Amino acid sequence: AQSVTQLDSHVSVSEGTPVLLRCNYSSSYSPSLFWYVQHPNKGLQLLLKYTSAATLVKGINGFEAEFKKSETSFHLTKPSAHMSDAAEYFCVVIRSYNTDKLIFGTGTRLQVFP
Amino acid sequence: DGGITQSPKYLFRKEGQNVTLSCEQNLNHDAMYWYRQDPGQGLRLIYYSQIVNDFQKGDIAEGYSVSREKKESFPLTVTSAQKNPTAFYLCASMGAPENNNEQFFGPGTRLTVL
């Protein structure tokens, strides 16, 4: 069965420093993986998605993620945090092959300090 | 502007009352979904519909009901049988499969049962 594990429930960084949000996945086939962002009391917005093309995926707002099959990881990074990046981030995997249903990680809350 | 709307943003109900949450989309998407979000947890799938007049139970359907009489609309009713209905409810939709299963989310409805 497919699953995702977000390794940190909270991450705190200073503005201008790098961001790393960690996600490991478990899948019996080549997965489709997503990162979504949720600002307080809002819906989710897609940051980026991996669908077996390039392993380094660039998303919106300067975020990127690298698919590493050997490590079963899909960590989200950004070189320089901005105050507006403070939000909850979800790593998501497609539930199984040829389906549209998603499995969500438990989320990582990113705090950015001035 | 194309998108998904959910209303109301905040909803308060007395215990034992049924309540219906609205979800409308003008993206011409076939598939629609309802999720429940609780603090510290990822999103959990309540119901989904891949086509008009058809819907399926998700992982936590007990105490909920839905209808899909129109393509644009997928209302969710939280019944008195739902043991712990206080939560943040998110509606999503998805278009053609070639979009790699990207789901678009509404802004959510926060339901509080008093």
PDB file of C-alpha atoms in Angstrom:
ATOM      1  CA  ALA A   1       0.000   0.000   0.000  1.00  0.00           C
ATOM      2  CA  GLN A   2       1.112   3.515  -0.708  1.00  0.00           C
ATOM      3  CA  SER A   3       1.895   5.918   2.120  1.00  0.00           C
ATOM      4  CA  VAL A   4       3.798   9.078   2.917  1.00  0.00           C
ATOM      5  CA  THR A   5       5.563  10.064   6.123  1.00  0.00           C
ATOM      6  CA  GLN A   6       6.382  13.648   6.919  1.00  0.00           C
ATOM      7  CA  LEU A   7       9.288  13.469   9.289  1.00  0.00           C
ATOM      8  CA  ASP A   8       8.776  16.791  11.063  1.00  0.00           C
ATOM      9  CA  SER A   9       5.515  18.163  12.418  1.00  0.00           C
ATOM     10  CA  HIS A  10       7.053  21.626  12.909  1.00  0.00           C
ATOM     11  CA  VAL A  11       9.981  23.404  11.266  1.00  0.00           C
ATOM     12  CA  SER A  12      11.211  26.866  12.262  1.00  0.00           C
ATOM     13  CA  VAL A  13      13.604  28.960  10.184  1.00  0.00           C
ATOM     14  CA  SER A  14      14.749  32.544  10.039  1.00  0.00           C
ATOM     15  CA  GLU A  15      13.799  34.695   7.078  1.00  0.00           C
ATOM     16  CA  GLY A  16      16.418  34.398   4.343  1.00  0.00           C
ATOM     17  CA  THR A  17      17.683  30.965   5.426  1.00  0.00           C
ATOM     18  CA  PRO A  18      17.067  27.685   3.568  1.00  0.00           C
ATOM     19  CA  VAL A  19      13.947  25.582   4.061  1.00  0.00           C
ATOM     20  CA  LEU A  20      13.919  21.771   4.133  1.00  0.00           C
ATOM     21  CA  LEU A  21      10.674  19.852   4.670  1.00  0.00           C
ATOM     22  CA  ARG A  22      11.167  16.097   4.647  1.00  0.00           C
ATOM     23  CA  CYS A  23       8.894  13.452   3.150  1.00  0.00           C
ATOM     24  CA  ASN A  24       9.453   9.735   2.706  1.00  0.00           C
ATOM     25  CA  TYR A  25       7.127   7.595   0.670  1.00  0.00           C
ATOM     26  CA  SER A  26       6.283   3.943   0.379  1.00  0.00           C
ATOM     27  CA  SER A  27       5.046   2.622  -2.938  1.00  0.00           C
ATOM     28  CA  SER A  28       4.989  -0.669  -4.804  1.00  0.00           C
ATOM     29  CA  TYR A  29       5.295   1.119  -8.137  1.00  0.00           C
ATOM     30  CA  SER A  30       6.659   4.376  -9.481  1.00  0.00           C
ATOM     31  CA  PRO A  31       4.524   6.892  -7.604  1.00  0.00           C
ATOM     32  CA  SER A  32       3.042  10.270  -8.431  1.00  0.00           C
ATOM     33  CA  LEU A  33       3.908  12.654  -5.620  1.00  0.00           C
ATOM     34  CA  PHE A  34       2.727  16.151  -4.763  1.00  0.00           C
ATOM     35  CA  TRP A  35       3.415  18.938  -2.312  1.00  0.00           C
ATOM     36  CA  TYR A  36       0.495  21.142  -1.311  1.00  0.00           C
ATOM     37  CA  VAL A  37       0.553  24.282   0.856  1.00  0.00           C
ATOM     38  CA  GLN A  38      -2.231  25.480   3.142  1.00  0.00           C
ATOM     39  CA  HIS A  39      -2.326  28.936   4.685  1.00  0.00           C
ATOM     40  CA  PRO A  40      -4.398  29.334   7.876  1.00  0.00           C
ATOM     41  CA  ASN A  41      -8.098  28.632   7.378  1.00  0.00           C
ATOM     42  CA  LYS A  42      -7.660  28.315   3.638  1.00  0.00           C
ATOM     43  CA  GLY A  43      -7.868  25.552   1.077  1.00  0.00           C
ATOM     44  CA  LEU A  44      -4.841  23.711  -0.293  1.00  0.00           C
ATOM     45  CA  GLN A  45      -2.779  24.975  -3.205  1.00  0.00           C
ATOM     46  CA  LEU A  46      -0.556  22.773  -5.336  1.00  0.00           C
ATOM     47  CA  LEU A  47       3.134  23.690  -5.043  1.00  0.00           C
ATOM     48  CA  LEU A  48       4.579  21.054  -7.351  1.00  0.00           C
ATOM     49  CA  LYS A  49       4.133  17.498  -8.606  1.00  0.00           C
ATOM     50  CA  TYR A  50       6.341  14.602  -9.665  1.00  0.00           C
ATOM     51  CA  THR A  51       5.012  12.251 -12.325  1.00  0.00           C
ATOM     52  CA  SER A  52       8.084  10.205 -13.388  1.00  0.00           C
ATOM     53  CA  ALA A  53       9.558  12.834 -15.686  1.00  0.00           C
ATOM     54  CA  ALA A  54      12.473  14.894 -14.332  1.00  0.00           C
ATOM     55  CA  THR A  55      13.508  13.921 -10.796  1.00  0.00           C
ATOM     56  CA  LEU A  56      14.073  17.554  -9.804  1.00  0.00           C
ATOM     57  CA  VAL A  57      10.738  19.313  -9.866  1.00  0.00           C
ATOM     58  CA  LYS A  58      10.390  23.078  -9.698  1.00  0.00           C
ATOM     59  CA  GLY A  59       7.247  24.565  -8.261  1.00  0.00           C
ATOM     60  CA  ILE A  60       5.741  27.915  -7.481  1.00  0.00           C
ATOM     61  CA  ASN A  61       7.177  30.537  -5.119  1.00  0.00           C
ATOM     62  CA  GLY A  62      10.754  29.252  -5.493  1.00  0.00           C
ATOM     63  CA  PHE A  63      10.110  25.792  -4.049  1.00  0.00           C
ATOM     64  CA  GLU A  64      11.528  22.622  -5.533  1.00  0.00           C
ATOM     65  CA  ALA A  65      11.623  18.939  -4.645  1.00  0.00           C
ATOM     66  CA  GLU A  66      13.837  16.070  -5.671  1.00  0.00           C
ATOM     67  CA  PHE A  67      12.547  12.543  -6.178  1.00  0.00           C
ATOM     68  CA  LYS A  68      15.138  10.061  -4.897  1.00  0.00           C
ATOM     69  CA  LYS A  69      14.100   6.491  -5.523  1.00  0.00           C
ATOM     70  CA  SER A  70      17.092   4.991  -3.679  1.00  0.00           C
ATOM     71  CA  GLU A  71      16.105   6.900  -0.535  1.00  0.00           C
ATOM     72  CA  THR A  72      12.326   6.797  -1.140  1.00  0.00           C
ATOM     73  CA  SER A  73      12.289  10.512  -0.437  1.00  0.00           C
ATOM     74  CA  PHE A  74      10.652  13.602  -1.904  1.00  0.00           C
ATOM     75  CA  HIS A  75      11.941  16.457   0.248  1.00  0.00           C
ATOM     76  CA  LEU A  76      10.770  20.024  -0.362  1.00  0.00           C
ATOM     77  CA  THR A  77      13.348  22.810  -0.365  1.00  0.00           C
ATOM     78  CA  LYS A  78      13.660  26.533  -0.877  1.00  0.00           C
ATOM     79  CA  PRO A  79      16.963  28.429  -0.832  1.00  0.00           C
ATOM     80  CA  SER A  80      15.708  31.457   1.085  1.00  0.00           C
ATOM     81  CA  ALA A  81      12.606  31.575   3.281  1.00  0.00           C
ATOM     82  CA  HIS A  82      10.183  34.468   3.148  1.00  0.00           C
ATOM     83  CA  MET A  83       7.726  35.459   5.846  1.00  0.00           C
ATOM     84  CA  SER A  84       4.867  34.622   3.472  1.00  0.00           C
ATOM     85  CA  ASP A  85       6.058  30.978   3.351  1.00  0.00           C
ATOM     86  CA  ALA A  86       4.729  30.387   6.869  1.00  0.00           C
ATOM     87  CA  ALA A  87       2.007  27.777   6.375  1.00  0.00           C
ATOM     88  CA  GLU A  88       1.257  24.055   6.605  1.00  0.00           C
ATOM     89  CA  TYR A  89       2.747  21.821   3.937  1.00  0.00           C
ATOM     90  CA  PHE A  90       1.422  18.410   2.916  1.00  0.00           C
ATOM     91  CA  CYS A  91       3.236  15.653   1.057  1.00  0.00           C
ATOM     92  CA  VAL A  92       0.753  13.604  -0.966  1.00  0.00           C
ATOM     93  CA  VAL A  93       0.893  10.367  -2.978  1.00  0.00           C
ATOM     94  CA  ILE A  94      -1.571   8.797  -5.369  1.00  0.00           C
ATOM     95  CA  ARG A  95      -3.328   5.983  -3.519  1.00  0.00           C
ATOM     96  CA  SER A  96      -2.699   3.264  -6.101  1.00  0.00           C
ATOM     97  CA  TYR A  97      -2.057   2.784  -9.754  1.00  0.00           C
ATOM     98  CA  ASN A  98      -4.710   4.110 -12.116  1.00  0.00           C
ATOM     99  CA  THR A  99      -6.716   5.916  -9.455  1.00  0.00           C
ATOM    100  CA  ASP A 100      -7.478   9.517  -8.663  1.00  0.00           C
ATOM    101  CA  LYS A 101      -7.540   9.171  -4.892  1.00  0.00           C
ATOM    102  CA  LEU A 102      -4.836  10.723  -2.765  1.00  0.00           C
ATOM    103  CA  ILE A 103      -3.113   9.872   0.514  1.00  0.00           C
ATOM    104  CA  PHE A 104      -2.041  12.866   2.567  1.00  0.00           C
ATOM    105  CA  GLY A 105       0.816  13.096   5.017  1.00  0.00           C
ATOM    106  CA  THR A 106       0.096  14.548   8.442  1.00  0.00           C
ATOM    107  CA  GLY A 107       1.565  17.915   7.513  1.00  0.00           C
ATOM    108  CA  THR A 108       4.539  20.075   8.494  1.00  0.00           C
ATOM    109  CA  ARG A 109       3.926  23.507   9.950  1.00  0.00           C
ATOM    110  CA  LEU A 110       6.584  25.960   8.796  1.00  0.00           C
ATOM    111  CA  GLN A 111       7.296  28.995  10.964  1.00  0.00           C
ATOM    112  CA  VAL A 112       9.442  31.815   9.611  1.00  0.00           C
ATOM    113  CA  PHE A 113      10.996  34.244  12.064  1.00  0.00           C
ATOM    114  CA  PRO A 114      12.148  37.741  11.090  1.00  0.00           C
TER     115      PRO A 114
ATOM    116  CA  ASP B   1     -12.618  33.479 -12.496  1.00  0.00           C
ATOM    117  CA  GLY B   2     -12.740  29.693 -12.469  1.00  0.00           C
ATOM    118  CA  GLY B   3     -12.611  27.951  -9.159  1.00  0.00           C
ATOM    119  CA  ILE B   4     -14.311  26.167  -6.293  1.00  0.00           C
ATOM    120  CA  THR B   5     -16.490  27.912  -3.769  1.00  0.00           C
ATOM    121  CA  GLN B   6     -17.590  26.603  -0.412  1.00  0.00           C
ATOM    122  CA  SER B   7     -20.159  28.177   1.810  1.00  0.00           C
ATOM    123  CA  PRO B   8     -20.450  29.173   4.495  1.00  0.00           C
ATOM    124  CA  LYS B   9     -16.910  29.806   5.719  1.00  0.00           C
ATOM    125  CA  TYR B  10     -17.913  29.222   9.342  1.00  0.00           C
ATOM    126  CA  LEU B  11     -20.897  27.189  10.514  1.00  0.00           C
ATOM    127  CA  PHE B  12     -22.230  26.581  13.992  1.00  0.00           C
ATOM    128  CA  ARG B  13     -24.843  23.962  14.780  1.00  0.00           C
ATOM    129  CA  LYS B  14     -26.379  22.388  17.837  1.00  0.00           C
ATOM    130  CA  GLU B  15     -25.684  18.759  18.577  1.00  0.00           C
ATOM    131  CA  GLY B  16     -28.218  16.458  16.945  1.00  0.00           C
ATOM    132  CA  GLN B  17     -28.962  18.719  13.974  1.00  0.00           C
ATOM    133  CA  ASN B  18     -28.182  17.837  10.395  1.00  0.00           C
ATOM    134  CA  VAL B  19     -26.247  20.435   8.433  1.00  0.00           C
ATOM    135  CA  THR B  20     -25.432  20.742   4.720  1.00  0.00           C
ATOM    136  CA  LEU B  21     -22.180  22.203   3.402  1.00  0.00           C
ATOM    137  CA  SER B  22     -22.166  23.649  -0.078  1.00  0.00           C
ATOM    138  CA  CYS B  23     -19.513  23.056  -2.759  1.00  0.00           C
ATOM    139  CA  GLU B  24     -19.740  24.539  -6.250  1.00  0.00           C
ATOM    140  CA  GLN B  25     -17.197  24.490  -9.069  1.00  0.00           C
ATOM    141  CA  ASN B  26     -17.137  26.190 -12.466  1.00  0.00           C
ATOM    142  CA  LEU B  27     -14.056  24.363 -13.741  1.00  0.00           C
ATOM    143  CA  ASN B  28     -16.131  21.836 -15.714  1.00  0.00           C
ATOM    144  CA  HIS B  29     -14.479  19.031 -13.732  1.00  0.00           C
ATOM    145  CA  ASP B  30     -16.072  15.607 -13.632  1.00  0.00           C
ATOM    146  CA  ALA B  31     -14.632  14.421 -10.310  1.00  0.00           C
ATOM    147  CA  MET B  32     -15.352  16.008  -6.931  1.00  0.00           C
ATOM    148  CA  TYR B  33     -14.257  15.094  -3.421  1.00  0.00           C
ATOM    149  CA  TRP B  34     -14.992  15.870   0.221  1.00  0.00           C
ATOM    150  CA  TYR B  35     -12.272  15.746   2.852  1.00  0.00           C
ATOM    151  CA  ARG B  36     -12.217  16.265   6.573  1.00  0.00           C
ATOM    152  CA  GLN B  37      -9.228  17.882   8.284  1.00  0.00           C
ATOM    153  CA  ASP B  38      -8.513  17.635  12.015  1.00  0.00           C
ATOM    154  CA  PRO B  39      -5.601  19.298  13.855  1.00  0.00           C
ATOM    155  CA  GLY B  40      -2.319  17.434  13.404  1.00  0.00           C
ATOM    156  CA  GLN B  41      -3.762  15.090  10.811  1.00  0.00           C
ATOM    157  CA  GLY B  42      -3.721  14.956   7.081  1.00  0.00           C
ATOM    158  CA  LEU B  43      -6.881  15.152   5.029  1.00  0.00           C
ATOM    159  CA  ARG B  44      -9.189  12.149   5.148  1.00  0.00           C
ATOM    160  CA  LEU B  45     -11.533  11.290   2.282  1.00  0.00           C
ATOM    161  CA  ILE B  46     -15.248  11.271   3.148  1.00  0.00           C
ATOM    162  CA  TYR B  47     -16.989  10.822  -0.214  1.00  0.00           C
ATOM    163  CA  TYR B  48     -16.116  11.254  -3.852  1.00  0.00           C
ATOM    164  CA  SER B  49     -17.939  11.432  -7.145  1.00  0.00           C
ATOM    165  CA  GLN B  50     -16.429  10.790 -10.543  1.00  0.00           C
ATOM    166  CA  ILE B  51     -19.518  11.599 -12.558  1.00  0.00           C
ATOM    167  CA  VAL B  52     -22.964  13.114 -12.166  1.00  0.00           C
ATOM    168  CA  ASN B  53     -25.512  10.933 -10.345  1.00  0.00           C
ATOM    169  CA  ASP B  54     -22.808   8.652  -8.993  1.00  0.00           C
ATOM    170  CA  PHE B  55     -20.749   8.790  -5.809  1.00  0.00           C
ATOM    171  CA  GLN B  56     -18.680   6.466  -3.643  1.00  0.00           C
ATOM    172  CA  LYS B  57     -17.796   6.230   0.037  1.00  0.00           C
ATOM    173  CA  GLY B  58     -14.323   7.229   1.073  1.00  0.00           C
ATOM    174  CA  ASP B  59     -12.448   6.209   4.200  1.00  0.00           C
ATOM    175  CA  ILE B  60     -14.699   7.910   6.785  1.00  0.00           C
ATOM    176  CA  ALA B  61     -18.183   8.055   5.240  1.00  0.00           C
ATOM    177  CA  GLU B  62     -20.142   7.067   8.357  1.00  0.00           C
ATOM    178  CA  GLY B  63     -22.437   9.856   9.492  1.00  0.00           C
ATOM    179  CA  TYR B  64     -22.206  11.752   6.205  1.00  0.00           C
ATOM    180  CA  SER B  65     -24.244  11.809   3.000  1.00  0.00           C
ATOM    181  CA  VAL B  66     -23.805  13.456  -0.406  1.00  0.00           C
ATOM    182  CA  SER B  67     -25.612  14.013  -3.679  1.00  0.00           C
ATOM    183  CA  ARG B  68     -24.387  14.804  -7.194  1.00  0.00           C
ATOM    184  CA  GLU B  69     -27.405  15.949  -9.189  1.00  0.00           C
ATOM    185  CA  LYS B  70     -25.424  18.518 -11.175  1.00  0.00           C
ATOM    186  CA  LYS B  71     -21.857  18.506 -12.433  1.00  0.00           C
ATOM    187  CA  GLU B  72     -21.136  21.807 -10.716  1.00  0.00           C
ATOM    188  CA  SER B  73     -22.433  20.910  -7.269  1.00  0.00           C
ATOM    189  CA  PHE B  74     -21.510  18.319  -4.620  1.00  0.00           C
ATOM    190  CA  PRO B  75     -23.170  19.153  -1.285  1.00  0.00           C
ATOM    191  CA  LEU B  76     -22.205  17.299   1.891  1.00  0.00           C
ATOM    192  CA  THR B  77     -24.675  16.655   4.705  1.00  0.00           C
ATOM    193  CA  VAL B  78     -23.286  16.047   8.166  1.00  0.00           C
ATOM    194  CA  THR B  79     -25.938  14.036   9.964  1.00  0.00           C
ATOM    195  CA  SER B  80     -26.635  13.617  13.651  1.00  0.00           C
ATOM    196  CA  ALA B  81     -25.099  10.128  13.362  1.00  0.00           C
ATOM    197  CA  GLN B  82     -21.617  11.630  12.953  1.00  0.00           C
ATOM    198  CA  LYS B  83     -20.051  11.244  16.400  1.00  0.00           C
ATOM    199  CA  ASN B  84     -17.530  14.054  16.214  1.00  0.00           C
ATOM    200  CA  PRO B  85     -18.500  16.476  13.457  1.00  0.00           C
ATOM    201  CA  THR B  86     -16.479  19.522  14.551  1.00  0.00           C
ATOM    202  CA  ALA B  87     -13.749  19.861  11.898  1.00  0.00           C
ATOM    203  CA  PHE B  88     -12.561  21.765   8.851  1.00  0.00           C
ATOM    204  CA  TYR B  89     -14.192  20.438   5.665  1.00  0.00           C
ATOM    205  CA  LEU B  90     -12.551  20.799   2.269  1.00  0.00           C
ATOM    206  CA  CYS B  91     -14.056  20.189  -1.130  1.00  0.00           C
ATOM    207  CA  ALA B  92     -11.933  19.491  -4.197  1.00  0.00           C
ATOM    208  CA  SER B  93     -12.372  18.769  -7.868  1.00  0.00           C
ATOM    209  CA  MET B  94     -10.264  17.219 -10.580  1.00  0.00           C
ATOM    210  CA  GLY B  95     -10.368  17.478 -14.353  1.00  0.00           C
ATOM    211  CA  ALA B  96      -8.939  15.299 -17.064  1.00  0.00           C
ATOM    212  CA  PRO B  97      -6.577  12.445 -16.066  1.00  0.00           C
ATOM    213  CA  GLU B  98      -3.812  13.908 -18.238  1.00  0.00           C
ATOM    214  CA  ASN B  99      -3.460  16.630 -15.583  1.00  0.00           C
ATOM    215  CA  ASN B 100      -1.789  13.949 -13.465  1.00  0.00           C
ATOM    216  CA  ASN B 101      -4.447  13.845 -10.782  1.00  0.00           C
ATOM    217  CA  GLU B 102      -4.063  17.445  -9.660  1.00  0.00           C
ATOM    218  CA  GLN B 103      -6.936  18.296  -7.359  1.00  0.00           C
ATOM    219  CA  PHE B 104      -8.135  21.866  -6.923  1.00  0.00           C
ATOM    220  CA  PHE B 105      -9.383  22.807  -3.467  1.00  0.00           C
ATOM    221  CA  GLY B 106     -12.015  25.166  -2.187  1.00  0.00           C
ATOM    222  CA  PRO B 107     -11.377  27.523   0.762  1.00  0.00           C
ATOM    223  CA  GLY B 108     -13.049  25.190   3.267  1.00  0.00           C
ATOM    224  CA  THR B 109     -15.883  25.354   5.795  1.00  0.00           C
ATOM    225  CA  ARG B 110     -15.151  25.227   9.512  1.00  0.00           C
ATOM    226  CA  LEU B 111     -17.999  23.435  11.257  1.00  0.00           C
ATOM    227  CA  THR B 112     -18.397  23.728  15.007  1.00  0.00           C
ATOM    228  CA  VAL B 113     -21.025  21.688  16.783  1.00  0.00           C
ATOM    229  CA  LEU B 114     -22.028  23.169  20.113  1.00  0.00           C
TER     230      LEU B 114
END
